Amino acid sequence: GDSVTQMEGPVTLSEEAFLTINCTYTATGYPSLFWYVQYPGEGLQLLLKATKADDKGSNKGFEATYRKETTSFHLEKGSVQVSDSAVYFCALSDLGGSEKLVFGKGMKLTVNP
Amino acid sequence: NAGVMQNPRHLVRRRGQEARLRCSPMKGHSHVYWYRQLPEEGLKFMVYLQKENIIDESGMPKERFSAEFPKEGPSILRIQQVVRGDSAAYFCASPPPGGIANTGELFFGEGSRLTVL
């Protein structure tokens, strides 16, 4: 079945550091790709998405580009803030059969001042 | 998302007891997903329901777990005879009307954290 593999943490960075979180996927067809973020004690929230190859999703300074040739959707941010401390999940839409999202394992990011 | 309500937020059970987790989706939404977040394992799909119908239960363990979404009232995830391995955070999510095909966005509740002693 469809699956998502993402870089596992935890990762600790200093404020203003550059962030990359790797994500690759395996899917039949052409899924949409997503990054969700989970702040401490909360549910997941959609951070950004891309629905087709070469699309770039962006939000709150984060970006990710849908790369069909490498089946990747890496998340980047040029300068992280303490408030970015959270768990980040890469996901794809599995539209075969019932619609559902398939998530990676998540990566915990801590940003220190 | 504040619109998806889950309760209880925290639940402690002893081995062999039953756990019932409730989820009310966003107003006007008639579908819910249940996901389980185990330590070190990320989010795993469990079941997808609409009112009075199970659409996809391919992620549900074969025994002890059941889910329903009645015509009136919240969706309920029920775990019978809990074991320590059931300790996890259980999240409910509500898709927008029309499903996730267009936006891919799921609106998550804050989760119910089950601890089995």
Coordinates of C-alpha atoms in Angstrom, one line a residue:
Chain A
G1 CA 0.0 0.0 0.0
D2 CA 0.9 3.7 -0.1
S3 CA 3.4 4.8 2.5
V4 CA 5.4 7.8 3.7
T5 CA 9.0 7.7 5.0
Q6 CA 10.2 10.8 6.8
M7 CA 13.3 11.7 8.6
E8 CA 13.1 10.8 12.3
G9 CA 14.2 12.9 15.1
P10 CA 14.2 14.3 17.5
V11 CA 16.1 17.4 16.2
T12 CA 17.2 20.4 18.2
L13 CA 18.2 23.6 16.5
S14 CA 19.1 27.1 17.5
E15 CA 16.9 30.0 16.6
E16 CA 17.4 31.3 13.1
A17 CA 19.0 28.0 11.9
F18 CA 18.0 26.4 8.6
L19 CA 15.6 23.5 8.7
T20 CA 15.2 20.6 6.3
I21 CA 12.9 17.6 7.1
N22 CA 13.1 14.9 4.5
C23 CA 10.1 13.0 3.2
T24 CA 9.7 10.4 0.5
Y25 CA 6.7 8.5 -0.5
T26 CA 5.6 5.3 -2.2
A27 CA 2.2 5.5 -4.0
T28 CA 0.3 4.2 -6.9
G29 CA -1.0 7.0 -9.0
Y30 CA -0.5 10.6 -8.2
P31 CA -1.4 11.5 -4.6
S32 CA -1.6 14.9 -3.1
L33 CA 1.1 15.6 -0.5
F34 CA 0.9 17.4 2.8
W35 CA 2.8 18.6 5.8
Y36 CA 0.9 18.7 9.1
V37 CA 2.2 20.2 12.3
Q38 CA 1.3 19.2 15.9
Y39 CA 2.0 21.7 18.7
P40 CA 2.4 20.3 22.2
G41 CA -0.9 19.0 23.6
E42 CA -2.9 19.8 20.4
G43 CA -4.2 17.9 17.4
L44 CA -2.6 18.2 14.0
Q45 CA -3.0 21.2 11.7
L46 CA -2.4 21.4 8.0
L47 CA 0.8 23.4 7.4
L48 CA 1.0 23.2 3.6
K49 CA 0.1 21.0 0.6
A50 CA 0.9 20.3 -3.0
T51 CA -1.5 18.5 -5.4
K52 CA 0.6 17.8 -8.4
A53 CA 4.2 17.4 -9.6
D54 CA 6.4 20.6 -9.3
D55 CA 3.8 22.4 -7.2
K56 CA 5.3 24.2 -4.2
G57 CA 3.4 24.5 -1.0
S58 CA 4.2 27.4 1.4
N59 CA 3.0 28.7 4.7
K60 CA 4.5 30.6 7.7
G61 CA 7.9 30.6 6.0
F62 CA 7.9 26.9 5.4
E63 CA 8.1 25.5 1.8
A64 CA 8.0 22.1 0.2
T65 CA 8.1 21.1 -3.5
Y66 CA 6.4 18.0 -4.9
R67 CA 9.1 16.1 -6.8
K68 CA 7.7 13.3 -8.8
E69 CA 11.1 12.1 -10.1
T70 CA 12.5 11.6 -6.6
T71 CA 9.1 10.9 -5.0
S72 CA 10.0 13.5 -2.4
F73 CA 8.4 16.4 -0.5
H74 CA 11.0 17.8 1.7
L75 CA 10.1 20.6 4.2
E76 CA 12.3 23.6 4.5
K77 CA 12.5 26.8 6.4
G78 CA 15.3 29.3 6.2
S79 CA 15.2 30.6 9.8
V80 CA 13.4 28.7 12.5
Q81 CA 11.9 30.3 15.6
V82 CA 11.2 29.0 19.1
S83 CA 7.5 28.9 18.2
D84 CA 8.2 26.4 15.5
S85 CA 8.9 23.7 18.1
A86 CA 6.5 21.0 17.3
V87 CA 6.1 17.6 15.7
Y88 CA 6.0 17.6 11.9
F89 CA 4.2 14.9 9.8
C90 CA 4.5 14.3 6.1
A91 CA 1.3 12.7 4.6
L92 CA -0.2 11.7 1.3
S93 CA -3.8 11.2 0.2
D94 CA -4.7 7.7 -0.5
L95 CA -7.6 7.9 -2.7
G96 CA -7.8 4.3 -3.6
G97 CA -10.9 2.8 -2.1
S98 CA -11.9 5.1 0.7
E99 CA -10.3 8.5 1.0
K100 CA -7.8 8.7 3.8
L101 CA -4.5 10.4 4.7
V102 CA -1.4 8.2 5.2
F103 CA 1.1 9.8 7.6
G104 CA 4.8 9.4 8.3
K105 CA 6.0 8.7 11.8
G106 CA 6.5 12.4 12.5
M107 CA 9.6 14.3 13.5
K108 CA 9.9 16.3 16.8
L109 CA 11.7 19.6 16.4
T110 CA 12.9 21.7 19.3
V111 CA 14.1 25.2 18.7
N112 CA 16.2 26.8 21.4
P113 CA 16.6 30.6 21.8
Chain B
N1 CA -9.1 22.5 15.5
A2 CA -11.5 23.8 18.1
G3 CA -14.5 22.6 16.0
V4 CA -13.8 18.9 16.5
M5 CA -14.5 18.0 20.1
Q6 CA -13.1 14.9 21.7
N7 CA -13.6 13.7 25.2
P8 CA -12.2 12.7 27.6
R9 CA -8.9 14.4 27.0
H10 CA -7.2 11.9 29.4
L11 CA -8.4 8.5 30.4
V12 CA -6.8 6.0 32.7
R13 CA -7.9 2.4 32.8
R14 CA -6.7 -0.8 34.4
R15 CA -6.0 -3.8 32.3
G16 CA -9.2 -5.6 31.4
Q17 CA -11.5 -2.5 31.7
E18 CA -13.3 -0.9 28.8
A19 CA -12.4 2.5 27.3
R20 CA -14.9 4.7 25.4
L21 CA -13.7 7.7 23.5
R22 CA -16.1 10.2 22.0
C23 CA -15.8 12.6 19.1
S24 CA -18.1 15.2 17.8
P25 CA -17.1 16.5 14.3
M26 CA -17.3 20.0 13.1
K27 CA -20.9 21.3 12.8
G28 CA -22.5 20.2 9.6
H29 CA -19.9 17.5 9.0
S30 CA -21.2 13.9 8.9
H31 CA -17.9 11.9 8.5
V32 CA -15.1 11.2 10.9
Y33 CA -11.8 9.4 10.9
W34 CA -10.1 7.9 13.9
Y35 CA -6.3 7.7 14.1
R36 CA -4.1 6.2 16.7
Q37 CA -0.8 7.7 17.7
L38 CA 1.5 5.2 19.4
P39 CA 4.8 6.3 20.9
E40 CA 7.6 6.3 18.2
E41 CA 5.1 5.1 15.6
G42 CA 3.3 8.2 14.3
L43 CA -0.3 8.3 13.3
K44 CA -2.0 5.2 12.1
F45 CA -5.4 5.2 10.4
M46 CA -8.0 3.1 12.2
V47 CA -11.5 3.7 10.8
Y48 CA -13.5 6.0 8.6
L49 CA -17.2 6.5 9.4
Q50 CA -20.2 8.4 8.3
K51 CA -23.4 8.5 10.3
E52 CA -24.8 5.0 10.7
N53 CA -22.2 3.5 8.3
I54 CA -18.6 2.3 8.5
I55 CA -16.9 3.2 5.2
D56 CA -13.4 1.8 5.9
E57 CA -12.3 -0.1 8.9
S58 CA -9.2 -1.6 7.4
G59 CA -7.0 -0.1 10.2
M60 CA -9.0 -1.5 13.1
P61 CA -7.5 -4.3 15.1
K62 CA -9.6 -7.4 14.6
E63 CA -10.5 -7.9 18.3
R64 CA -11.6 -5.7 21.1
F65 CA -11.9 -2.5 19.0
S66 CA -15.1 -1.2 17.6
A67 CA -16.4 2.2 16.3
E68 CA -19.8 3.7 15.6
F69 CA -21.3 7.0 14.5
P70 CA -25.0 7.0 15.3
K71 CA -27.6 9.2 13.7
E72 CA -27.7 11.3 16.8
G73 CA -24.8 12.0 19.1
P74 CA -21.0 11.6 18.8
S75 CA -18.9 9.0 17.2
I76 CA -17.6 6.5 19.8
L77 CA -14.4 4.4 19.7
R78 CA -14.7 1.5 22.1
I79 CA -11.9 -0.6 23.3
Q80 CA -12.8 -3.7 25.4
Q81 CA -10.5 -5.4 27.8
V82 CA -7.8 -2.9 27.4
V83 CA -4.1 -4.0 27.6
R84 CA -1.0 -1.9 28.2
G85 CA -0.3 -1.8 24.4
D86 CA -3.5 0.2 23.9
S87 CA -1.9 3.2 25.7
A88 CA -1.8 5.9 23.0
A89 CA -3.3 9.1 21.9
Y90 CA -6.5 8.6 19.8
F91 CA -7.4 11.4 17.4
C92 CA -10.6 12.1 15.6
A93 CA -10.6 14.1 12.4
S94 CA -13.4 15.6 10.4
P95 CA -13.1 16.1 6.6
P96 CA -14.7 19.1 5.0
P97 CA -18.0 18.6 3.1
G98 CA -17.1 16.8 -0.1
G99 CA -14.3 14.9 1.5
I100 CA -10.6 15.2 1.3
A101 CA -10.2 14.7 -2.4
N102 CA -10.2 18.4 -3.2
T103 CA -8.4 20.0 -0.3
G104 CA -6.8 17.1 1.5
E105 CA -7.4 18.9 4.8
L106 CA -8.5 17.1 7.8
F107 CA -9.6 19.0 10.9
F108 CA -8.3 17.2 14.0
G109 CA -9.5 17.2 17.5
E110 CA -7.1 17.6 20.4
G111 CA -7.0 13.9 21.0
S112 CA -7.8 11.5 23.9
R113 CA -4.9 10.1 25.7
L114 CA -5.5 6.7 27.1
T115 CA -3.2 5.2 29.7
V116 CA -3.6 1.6 30.7
L117 CA -2.1 0.7 34.0

